[in-house]
mmCIF file of C-alpha atoms in Angstrom:
data_model
loop_
_atom_site.group_PDB
_atom_site.id
_atom_site.type_symbol
_atom_site.label_atom_id
_atom_site.label_comp_id
_atom_site.label_asym_id
_atom_site.label_seq_id
_atom_site.Cartn_x
_atom_site.Cartn_y
_atom_site.Cartn_z
ATOM 1 C CA UNK A 1 -64.094 57.342 -4.149
ATOM 2 C CA UNK A 2 -65.201 54.367 -6.114
ATOM 3 C CA UNK A 3 -63.687 53.274 -9.467
ATOM 4 C CA UNK A 4 -66.163 55.164 -11.641
ATOM 5 C CA UNK A 5 -65.538 58.419 -9.690
ATOM 6 C CA UNK A 6 -61.813 57.967 -9.959
ATOM 7 C CA UNK A 7 -62.198 57.468 -13.854
ATOM 8 C CA UNK A 8 -64.301 60.564 -14.063
ATOM 9 C CA UNK A 9 -61.915 62.605 -12.006
ATOM 10 C CA UNK A 10 -58.955 61.377 -14.102
ATOM 11 C CA UNK A 11 -60.819 62.177 -17.265
ATOM 12 C CA UNK A 12 -61.628 65.747 -16.069
ATOM 13 C CA UNK A 13 -57.975 66.314 -15.008
ATOM 14 C CA UNK A 14 -56.722 65.133 -18.423
ATOM 15 C CA UNK A 15 -59.263 67.420 -20.154
ATOM 16 C CA UNK A 16 -58.210 70.426 -17.956
ATOM 17 C CA UNK A 17 -54.481 69.588 -18.551
ATOM 18 C CA UNK A 18 -54.892 69.260 -22.447
ATOM 19 C CA UNK A 19 -53.246 72.266 -24.166
ATOM 20 C CA UNK A 20 -55.922 74.648 -25.692
ATOM 21 C CA UNK A 21 -55.684 74.941 -29.502
ATOM 22 C CA UNK A 22 -53.026 77.479 -30.212
ATOM 23 C CA UNK A 23 -54.356 80.869 -31.174
ATOM 24 C CA UNK A 24 -52.824 82.068 -34.482
ATOM 25 C CA UNK A 25 -50.350 84.939 -34.105
ATOM 26 C CA UNK A 26 -51.227 88.505 -35.442
ATOM 27 C CA UNK A 27 -48.621 87.882 -38.075
ATOM 28 C CA UNK A 28 -50.092 84.669 -39.365
ATOM 29 C CA UNK A 29 -53.657 86.219 -39.389
ATOM 30 C CA UNK A 30 -52.240 89.261 -41.248
ATOM 31 C CA UNK A 31 -50.524 87.024 -43.825
ATOM 32 C CA UNK A 32 -53.869 85.124 -44.344
ATOM 33 C CA UNK A 33 -56.571 87.860 -44.524
ATOM 34 C CA UNK A 34 -54.778 91.269 -44.830
ATOM 35 C CA UNK A 35 -51.806 90.731 -47.073
ATOM 36 C CA UNK A 36 -53.804 90.084 -50.202
ATOM 37 C CA UNK A 37 -54.291 93.888 -50.301
ATOM 38 C CA UNK A 38 -52.031 95.458 -47.636
ATOM 39 C CA UNK A 39 -49.023 93.347 -48.813
ATOM 40 C CA UNK A 40 -46.805 90.873 -47.161
ATOM 41 C CA UNK A 41 -44.717 93.699 -45.839
ATOM 42 C CA UNK A 42 -47.798 95.691 -44.670
ATOM 43 C CA UNK A 43 -46.829 98.546 -46.960
ATOM 44 C CA UNK A 44 -50.151 98.678 -48.812
ATOM 45 C CA UNK A 45 -48.602 97.024 -51.887
ATOM 46 C CA UNK A 46 -50.452 93.585 -52.061
ATOM 47 C CA UNK A 47 -51.042 91.657 -55.250
ATOM 48 C CA UNK A 48 -54.676 92.937 -55.469
ATOM 49 C CA UNK A 49 -53.897 96.591 -55.641
ATOM 50 C CA UNK A 50 -53.389 97.429 -59.403
ATOM 51 C CA UNK A 51 -56.977 97.980 -60.382
ATOM 52 C CA UNK A 52 -58.173 99.317 -57.044
ATOM 53 C CA UNK A 53 -59.732 102.811 -57.144
ATOM 54 C CA UNK A 54 -58.461 103.601 -53.604
ATOM 55 C CA UNK A 55 -55.041 102.061 -52.514
ATOM 56 C CA UNK A 56 -55.020 100.091 -49.312
ATOM 57 C CA UNK A 57 -53.611 101.784 -46.253
ATOM 58 C CA UNK A 58 -49.787 101.550 -45.657
ATOM 59 C CA UNK A 59 -49.478 99.962 -42.213
ATOM 60 C CA UNK A 60 -45.838 100.804 -41.889
ATOM 61 C CA UNK A 61 -46.754 104.592 -42.120
ATOM 62 C CA UNK A 62 -46.167 105.338 -38.531
ATOM 63 C CA UNK A 63 -47.300 109.083 -38.828
ATOM 64 C CA UNK A 64 -50.630 108.054 -40.142
ATOM 65 C CA UNK A 65 -51.027 104.994 -37.826
ATOM 66 C CA UNK A 66 -50.130 106.936 -34.740
ATOM 67 C CA UNK A 67 -53.046 109.062 -35.488
ATOM 68 C CA UNK A 68 -55.419 106.110 -35.284
ATOM 69 C CA UNK A 69 -56.566 104.654 -31.911
ATOM 70 C CA UNK A 70 -56.644 100.900 -31.187
ATOM 71 C CA UNK A 71 -60.320 101.079 -31.133
ATOM 72 C CA UNK A 72 -60.411 102.606 -34.666
ATOM 73 C CA UNK A 73 -58.147 99.935 -36.015
ATOM 74 C CA UNK A 74 -60.370 97.349 -34.362
ATOM 75 C CA UNK A 75 -63.507 98.819 -35.878
ATOM 76 C CA UNK A 76 -61.819 98.902 -39.308
ATOM 77 C CA UNK A 77 -60.957 95.197 -39.081
ATOM 78 C CA UNK A 78 -64.380 93.996 -37.760
ATOM 79 C CA UNK A 79 -66.803 96.399 -39.525
ATOM 80 C CA UNK A 80 -64.883 97.382 -42.552
ATOM 81 C CA UNK A 81 -63.805 100.770 -44.033
ATOM 82 C CA UNK A 82 -67.320 102.091 -44.381
ATOM 83 C CA UNK A 83 -67.901 102.108 -40.667
ATOM 84 C CA UNK A 84 -65.223 104.796 -40.447
ATOM 85 C CA UNK A 85 -66.283 106.539 -43.644
ATOM 86 C CA UNK A 86 -63.352 104.977 -45.569
ATOM 87 C CA UNK A 87 -63.295 102.793 -48.628
ATOM 88 C CA UNK A 88 -65.805 99.917 -49.290
ATOM 89 C CA UNK A 89 -62.748 98.048 -50.466
ATOM 90 C CA UNK A 90 -61.713 97.467 -46.968
ATOM 91 C CA UNK A 91 -64.309 94.571 -46.092
ATOM 92 C CA UNK A 92 -65.587 93.605 -42.679
ATOM 93 C CA UNK A 93 -63.877 90.642 -41.161
ATOM 94 C CA UNK A 94 -66.050 90.381 -38.078
ATOM 95 C CA UNK A 95 -67.659 87.144 -39.336
ATOM 96 C CA UNK A 96 -64.265 85.423 -39.725
ATOM 97 C CA UNK A 97 -62.213 86.544 -36.789
ATOM 98 C CA UNK A 98 -62.720 85.952 -33.113
ATOM 99 C CA UNK A 99 -62.293 89.026 -30.842
ATOM 100 C CA UNK A 100 -58.864 87.969 -29.498
ATOM 101 C CA UNK A 101 -57.732 87.391 -33.187
ATOM 102 C CA UNK A 102 -58.724 91.068 -33.887
ATOM 103 C CA UNK A 103 -56.690 92.068 -30.906
ATOM 104 C CA UNK A 104 -53.702 90.145 -32.245
ATOM 105 C CA UNK A 105 -54.022 91.783 -35.569
ATOM 106 C CA UNK A 106 -54.127 95.316 -34.020
ATOM 107 C CA UNK A 107 -51.079 94.391 -32.040
ATOM 108 C CA UNK A 108 -49.226 93.255 -35.162
ATOM 109 C CA UNK A 109 -50.341 96.472 -37.017
ATOM 110 C CA UNK A 110 -48.596 98.400 -34.112
ATOM 111 C CA UNK A 111 -45.540 96.237 -34.776
ATOM 112 C CA UNK A 112 -45.582 97.009 -38.441
ATOM 113 C CA UNK A 113 -45.822 100.784 -37.815
ATOM 114 C CA UNK A 114 -43.619 100.515 -34.742
ATOM 115 C CA UNK A 115 -45.834 103.221 -33.224
ATOM 116 C CA UNK A 116 -48.652 103.663 -30.727
ATOM 117 C CA UNK A 117 -51.644 105.958 -30.806
ATOM 118 C CA UNK A 118 -50.185 109.405 -30.320
ATOM 119 C CA UNK A 119 -46.624 108.299 -30.444
ATOM 120 C CA UNK A 120 -45.204 107.844 -33.958
ATOM 121 C CA UNK B 1 -86.128 41.396 -77.635
ATOM 122 C CA UNK B 2 -83.514 38.869 -76.290
ATOM 123 C CA UNK B 3 -80.849 41.184 -77.828
ATOM 124 C CA UNK B 4 -82.167 44.189 -75.887
ATOM 125 C CA UNK B 5 -82.253 42.219 -72.631
ATOM 126 C CA UNK B 6 -78.698 41.041 -73.187
ATOM 127 C CA UNK B 7 -77.599 44.542 -73.837
ATOM 128 C CA UNK B 8 -79.296 45.797 -70.623
ATOM 129 C CA UNK B 9 -77.635 43.043 -68.695
ATOM 130 C CA UNK B 10 -74.175 43.918 -70.041
ATOM 131 C CA UNK B 11 -74.868 47.540 -69.345
ATOM 132 C CA UNK B 12 -76.013 46.947 -65.774
ATOM 133 C CA UNK B 13 -73.067 44.673 -65.127
ATOM 134 C CA UNK B 14 -70.518 47.171 -66.487
ATOM 135 C CA UNK B 15 -71.981 50.218 -64.780
ATOM 136 C CA UNK B 16 -70.243 49.536 -61.312
ATOM 137 C CA UNK B 17 -67.082 48.909 -63.151
ATOM 138 C CA UNK B 18 -67.256 52.475 -64.699
ATOM 139 C CA UNK B 19 -67.973 53.944 -61.328
ATOM 140 C CA UNK B 20 -65.146 52.037 -59.752
ATOM 141 C CA UNK B 21 -62.829 53.356 -62.391
ATOM 142 C CA UNK B 22 -63.876 56.827 -61.743
ATOM 143 C CA UNK B 23 -63.177 56.249 -58.080
ATOM 144 C CA UNK B 24 -59.807 54.744 -58.879
ATOM 145 C CA UNK B 25 -58.798 57.817 -60.943
ATOM 146 C CA UNK B 26 -60.110 60.086 -58.112
ATOM 147 C CA UNK B 27 -57.971 58.346 -55.521
ATOM 148 C CA UNK B 28 -54.888 57.936 -57.600
ATOM 149 C CA UNK B 29 -54.773 61.226 -59.391
ATOM 150 C CA UNK B 30 -56.887 63.733 -57.295
ATOM 151 C CA UNK B 31 -56.745 62.767 -53.683
ATOM 152 C CA UNK B 32 -53.267 64.081 -53.134
ATOM 153 C CA UNK B 33 -54.498 67.766 -53.755
ATOM 154 C CA UNK B 34 -58.229 67.702 -53.062
ATOM 155 C CA UNK B 35 -60.090 66.799 -49.871
ATOM 156 C CA UNK B 36 -62.694 64.078 -50.820
ATOM 157 C CA UNK B 37 -64.032 63.520 -47.335
ATOM 158 C CA UNK B 38 -64.001 66.733 -45.496
ATOM 159 C CA UNK B 39 -64.343 68.640 -43.351
ATOM 160 C CA UNK B 40 -62.960 71.941 -44.664
ATOM 161 C CA UNK B 41 -59.774 73.425 -43.051
ATOM 162 C CA UNK B 42 -60.425 74.550 -39.486
ATOM 163 C CA UNK B 43 -56.933 76.037 -38.935
ATOM 164 C CA UNK B 44 -54.808 78.550 -40.770
ATOM 165 C CA UNK B 45 -52.151 75.842 -41.372
ATOM 166 C CA UNK B 46 -54.727 73.669 -43.027
ATOM 167 C CA UNK B 47 -55.944 76.511 -45.103
ATOM 168 C CA UNK B 48 -52.272 77.409 -46.310
ATOM 169 C CA UNK B 49 -51.465 73.863 -47.241
ATOM 170 C CA UNK B 50 -54.689 73.014 -49.140
ATOM 171 C CA UNK B 51 -53.633 72.568 -52.702
ATOM 172 C CA UNK B 52 -56.955 72.329 -54.488
ATOM 173 C CA UNK B 53 -60.704 73.074 -53.928
ATOM 174 C CA UNK B 54 -62.406 70.724 -51.531
ATOM 175 C CA UNK B 55 -64.530 68.046 -53.366
ATOM 176 C CA UNK B 56 -66.505 66.394 -50.769
ATOM 177 C CA UNK B 57 -69.571 68.376 -51.866
ATOM 178 C CA UNK B 58 -68.585 68.693 -55.441
ATOM 179 C CA UNK B 59 -72.059 67.457 -56.445
ATOM 180 C CA UNK B 60 -73.864 70.464 -55.047
ATOM 181 C CA UNK B 61 -71.152 72.954 -56.147
ATOM 182 C CA UNK B 62 -70.025 72.280 -59.704
ATOM 183 C CA UNK B 63 -71.801 71.958 -62.990
ATOM 184 C CA UNK B 64 -71.010 68.558 -64.523
ATOM 185 C CA UNK B 65 -70.718 69.630 -67.974
ATOM 186 C CA UNK B 66 -68.135 72.290 -67.075
ATOM 187 C CA UNK B 67 -66.191 69.904 -64.808
ATOM 188 C CA UNK B 68 -65.953 67.181 -67.588
ATOM 189 C CA UNK B 69 -64.683 69.786 -70.131
ATOM 190 C CA UNK B 70 -62.368 71.615 -67.789
ATOM 191 C CA UNK B 71 -60.706 68.322 -66.507
ATOM 192 C CA UNK B 72 -59.717 67.638 -70.182
ATOM 193 C CA UNK B 73 -58.294 71.084 -70.757
ATOM 194 C CA UNK B 74 -57.720 72.670 -67.370
ATOM 195 C CA UNK B 75 -56.913 76.519 -66.983
ATOM 196 C CA UNK B 76 -56.027 78.591 -64.036
ATOM 197 C CA UNK B 77 -59.128 79.942 -62.273
ATOM 198 C CA UNK B 78 -57.215 81.610 -59.237
ATOM 199 C CA UNK B 79 -54.408 83.712 -60.610
ATOM 200 C CA UNK B 80 -52.402 83.489 -57.337
ATOM 201 C CA UNK B 81 -53.131 79.790 -56.627
ATOM 202 C CA UNK B 82 -55.279 78.235 -54.023
ATOM 203 C CA UNK B 83 -53.803 80.255 -51.198
ATOM 204 C CA UNK B 84 -52.101 83.345 -52.624
ATOM 205 C CA UNK B 85 -49.802 83.553 -49.580
ATOM 206 C CA UNK B 86 -47.805 80.517 -50.848
ATOM 207 C CA UNK B 87 -47.344 82.084 -54.334
ATOM 208 C CA UNK B 88 -46.461 85.828 -53.759
ATOM 209 C CA UNK B 89 -43.126 87.495 -53.144
ATOM 210 C CA UNK B 90 -42.250 91.144 -52.596
ATOM 211 C CA UNK B 91 -40.337 92.643 -55.513
ATOM 212 C CA UNK B 92 -37.336 95.175 -55.078
ATOM 213 C CA UNK B 93 -39.752 98.141 -55.162
ATOM 214 C CA UNK B 94 -41.817 96.771 -52.282
ATOM 215 C CA UNK B 95 -44.761 95.720 -54.632
ATOM 216 C CA UNK B 96 -45.943 92.130 -54.114
ATOM 217 C CA UNK B 97 -46.025 89.959 -57.320
ATOM 218 C CA UNK B 98 -47.232 86.535 -58.080
ATOM 219 C CA UNK B 99 -44.320 84.017 -58.210
ATOM 220 C CA UNK B 100 -45.472 82.287 -61.304
ATOM 221 C CA UNK B 101 -42.854 79.646 -61.112
ATOM 222 C CA UNK B 102 -44.343 78.340 -57.813
ATOM 223 C CA UNK B 103 -47.789 77.773 -59.359
ATOM 224 C CA UNK B 104 -48.630 74.158 -60.341
ATOM 225 C CA UNK B 105 -50.391 73.140 -63.503
ATOM 226 C CA UNK B 106 -53.530 70.953 -62.973
ATOM 227 C CA UNK B 107 -53.195 67.517 -64.539
ATOM 228 C CA UNK B 108 -55.075 66.916 -67.792
ATOM 229 C CA UNK B 109 -57.465 63.888 -67.885
ATOM 230 C CA UNK B 110 -58.388 61.804 -71.036
ATOM 231 C CA UNK B 111 -62.083 62.164 -72.116
ATOM 232 C CA UNK B 112 -62.914 58.837 -70.506
ATOM 233 C CA UNK B 113 -61.201 59.804 -67.205
ATOM 234 C CA UNK B 114 -62.861 63.050 -67.119
ATOM 235 C CA UNK B 115 -66.348 61.529 -67.681
ATOM 236 C CA UNK B 116 -65.782 58.877 -65.048
ATOM 237 C CA UNK B 117 -64.350 61.254 -62.496
ATOM 238 C CA UNK B 118 -67.170 63.751 -63.043
ATOM 239 C CA UNK B 119 -69.810 61.122 -62.521
ATOM 240 C CA UNK B 120 -68.157 60.069 -59.236
ATOM 241 C CA UNK B 121 -67.768 63.705 -58.099
ATOM 242 C CA UNK B 122 -71.315 64.452 -58.825
ATOM 243 C CA UNK B 123 -72.422 61.938 -56.310
ATOM 244 C CA UNK B 124 -70.497 63.629 -53.487
ATOM 245 C CA UNK B 125 -72.911 65.864 -51.758
ATOM 246 C CA UNK B 126 -71.807 66.145 -48.126
ATOM 247 C CA UNK B 127 -72.382 69.792 -48.211
ATOM 248 C CA UNK B 128 -71.273 71.571 -44.918
ATOM 249 C CA UNK B 129 -74.274 74.021 -45.152
ATOM 250 C CA UNK B 130 -77.673 73.788 -46.891
ATOM 251 C CA UNK B 131 -77.943 74.575 -50.559
ATOM 252 C CA UNK B 132 -81.546 75.032 -51.539
ATOM 253 C CA UNK B 133 -82.747 73.782 -54.863
ATOM 254 C CA UNK B 134 -84.286 76.656 -56.761
ATOM 255 C CA UNK B 135 -82.776 79.315 -54.584
ATOM 256 C CA UNK B 136 -81.624 81.140 -57.567
ATOM 257 C CA UNK B 137 -84.357 82.822 -59.564
ATOM 258 C CA UNK B 138 -83.114 83.713 -63.051
ATOM 259 C CA UNK B 139 -83.195 87.386 -63.820
ATOM 260 C CA UNK B 140 -81.308 90.204 -65.634
ATOM 261 C CA UNK B 141 -79.141 93.165 -64.626
ATOM 262 C CA UNK B 142 -77.152 95.390 -66.972
ATOM 263 C CA UNK B 143 -73.377 94.858 -67.029
ATOM 264 C CA UNK B 144 -72.941 98.529 -66.134
ATOM 265 C CA UNK B 145 -75.199 98.116 -62.983
ATOM 266 C CA UNK B 146 -73.684 94.847 -61.986
ATOM 267 C CA UNK B 147 -70.164 96.293 -62.212
ATOM 268 C CA UNK B 148 -71.262 99.177 -60.132
ATOM 269 C CA UNK B 149 -72.462 96.921 -57.488
ATOM 270 C CA UNK B 150 -69.541 94.537 -57.670
ATOM 271 C CA UNK B 151 -66.925 97.305 -57.626
ATOM 272 C CA UNK B 152 -68.156 100.613 -56.091
ATOM 273 C CA UNK B 153 -70.974 99.408 -53.714
ATOM 274 C CA UNK B 154 -69.529 96.211 -52.392
ATOM 275 C CA UNK B 155 -65.750 96.326 -53.274
ATOM 276 C CA UNK B 156 -65.539 92.662 -54.527
ATOM 277 C CA UNK B 157 -63.454 93.676 -57.473
ATOM 278 C CA UNK B 158 -60.529 94.186 -54.966
ATOM 279 C CA UNK B 159 -59.914 90.326 -54.983
ATOM 280 C CA UNK B 160 -61.784 89.022 -58.075
ATOM 281 C CA UNK B 161 -61.266 89.629 -61.868
ATOM 282 C CA UNK B 162 -64.308 90.518 -63.882
ATOM 283 C CA UNK B 163 -62.642 89.879 -67.215
ATOM 284 C CA UNK B 164 -59.185 88.497 -68.224
ATOM 285 C CA UNK B 165 -56.408 90.719 -66.613
ATOM 286 C CA UNK B 166 -58.777 93.062 -64.813
ATOM 287 C CA UNK B 167 -59.480 92.905 -61.100
ATOM 288 C CA UNK B 168 -57.954 91.484 -57.988
ATOM 289 C CA UNK B 169 -55.784 88.291 -58.082
ATOM 290 C CA UNK B 170 -56.196 86.640 -54.644
ATOM 291 C CA UNK B 171 -59.658 85.234 -55.366
ATOM 292 C CA UNK B 172 -61.101 83.107 -58.220
ATOM 293 C CA UNK B 173 -62.132 84.880 -61.492
ATOM 294 C CA UNK B 174 -65.848 85.635 -61.428
ATOM 295 C CA UNK B 175 -66.381 85.956 -65.300
ATOM 296 C CA UNK B 176 -66.506 82.237 -65.542
ATOM 297 C CA UNK B 177 -68.080 81.481 -62.216
ATOM 298 C CA UNK B 178 -71.617 80.617 -63.556
ATOM 299 C CA UNK B 179 -70.049 78.414 -66.111
ATOM 300 C CA UNK B 180 -68.370 76.421 -63.325
ATOM 301 C CA UNK B 181 -70.715 76.573 -60.358
ATOM 302 C CA UNK B 182 -74.362 75.803 -59.734
ATOM 303 C CA UNK B 183 -76.288 79.025 -59.124
ATOM 304 C CA UNK B 184 -78.103 77.577 -56.186
ATOM 305 C CA UNK B 185 -74.735 76.890 -54.585
ATOM 306 C CA UNK B 186 -73.576 80.479 -55.292
ATOM 307 C CA UNK B 187 -76.628 81.766 -53.391
ATOM 308 C CA UNK B 188 -75.731 79.869 -50.309
ATOM 309 C CA UNK B 189 -72.031 80.616 -50.502
ATOM 310 C CA UNK B 190 -72.351 84.364 -50.968
ATOM 311 C CA UNK B 191 -74.786 84.391 -48.039
ATOM 312 C CA UNK B 192 -72.107 82.876 -45.781
ATOM 313 C CA UNK B 193 -68.712 81.813 -47.240
ATOM 314 C CA UNK B 194 -67.535 80.620 -43.766
ATOM 315 C CA UNK B 195 -70.399 78.138 -43.515
ATOM 316 C CA UNK B 196 -68.726 76.194 -46.217
ATOM 317 C CA UNK B 197 -65.008 77.059 -45.531
ATOM 318 C CA UNK B 198 -64.633 78.388 -41.943
ATOM 319 C CA UNK B 199 -61.097 80.025 -42.307
ATOM 320 C CA UNK B 200 -61.558 81.159 -45.977
ATOM 321 C CA UNK B 201 -60.046 84.733 -46.819
ATOM 322 C CA UNK B 202 -63.247 85.838 -48.346
ATOM 323 C CA UNK B 203 -65.301 88.271 -46.049
ATOM 324 C CA UNK B 204 -68.934 87.885 -45.269
ATOM 325 C CA UNK B 205 -70.352 91.128 -46.510
ATOM 326 C CA UNK B 206 -73.827 90.347 -45.040
ATOM 327 C CA UNK B 207 -75.353 90.757 -48.563
ATOM 328 C CA UNK B 208 -79.058 91.228 -48.913
ATOM 329 C CA UNK B 209 -80.894 88.345 -50.607
ATOM 330 C CA UNK B 210 -81.944 90.495 -53.437
ATOM 331 C CA UNK B 211 -78.306 91.592 -53.955
ATOM 332 C CA UNK B 212 -77.132 88.046 -54.010
ATOM 333 C CA UNK B 213 -79.582 87.248 -56.777
ATOM 334 C CA UNK B 214 -78.398 90.475 -58.651
ATOM 335 C CA UNK B 215 -74.899 89.427 -58.321
ATOM 336 C CA UNK B 216 -75.498 86.019 -59.858
ATOM 337 C CA UNK B 217 -77.497 87.751 -62.727
ATOM 338 C CA UNK B 218 -74.416 89.867 -63.255
ATOM 339 C CA UNK B 219 -71.905 86.826 -63.253
ATOM 340 C CA UNK B 220 -74.180 85.210 -65.858
ATOM 341 C CA UNK B 221 -74.141 88.345 -68.001
ATOM 342 C CA UNK B 222 -70.366 88.524 -67.609
ATOM 343 C CA UNK B 223 -69.907 84.906 -68.724
ATOM 344 C CA UNK B 224 -71.936 85.740 -71.959
ATOM 345 C CA UNK B 225 -69.872 88.897 -72.562
ATOM 346 C CA UNK B 226 -66.432 87.270 -72.142
ATOM 347 C CA UNK B 227 -67.265 84.120 -73.976
ATOM 348 C CA UNK B 228 -65.085 83.792 -77.062
#
């Protein structure tokens, strides 16, 4: 292996060993994009709600949330409320969030409701 | 004739000094809170800690006459601050409220400073996405139809106020937006907010071009309606 090859190999190893940029947590994503309407506590009481014609979903409502599959939650986040015949006030976040960020948000919503689909 | 030439020489000699003083004010009084070089925040942490709008493309975004006026008499445009998450707390009843004490007032500039800063800012055109000159074609829409679109059809009222004290609080008020921002910029921004600000908490609603135009007609009508 000549010097140039050794340098290339070292650079490749350094690149492989470098930590990938940390993916934001579901909670951080929620507090950035969702809390403006769904509230810091996830209870549907964000700062924007006063003049809304339809109130945002309370994500701590385990009974309601247990009735929703993870795929439905994912669709609501990515495509917005209208994709599920719900309110237009819930916008589509698909252009902002990566698929793994959507998964992190769905997991965080399950933490907020302390529930799984079919298990309140 | 000699007198005119002398005046011209003095003017040309002084012009760089004026520009320099605008640049000095910008660096000394604005740079702590505004990004003058870019790029826009690319992580949530950068988004949360941003204290004021990015200014590295101010020349394609703002209307100079508004900026010069506003800098002398600033008022709040985003009721919950630049990032609402920094200025909201949950009340005892579980309802989130704006923590008004946490909001910072914008410094007030003298007329001379405002004029000099505006001139320097208008030269900043490093726009992250294309803004096409003439993209906005002036037209009209009734306030009633505009509000229907803004609220019922697209749901934008959730985050934006359409008159003082009516509408959502996390985004900037829209009843002054066409006073503040160039319409051609608005066309590009409404088409794809993340092209300018990748992590911004405004969704891309994939608006049709004709709806973008109608929204801006509406904002212009609102500005006329709300004007004192």
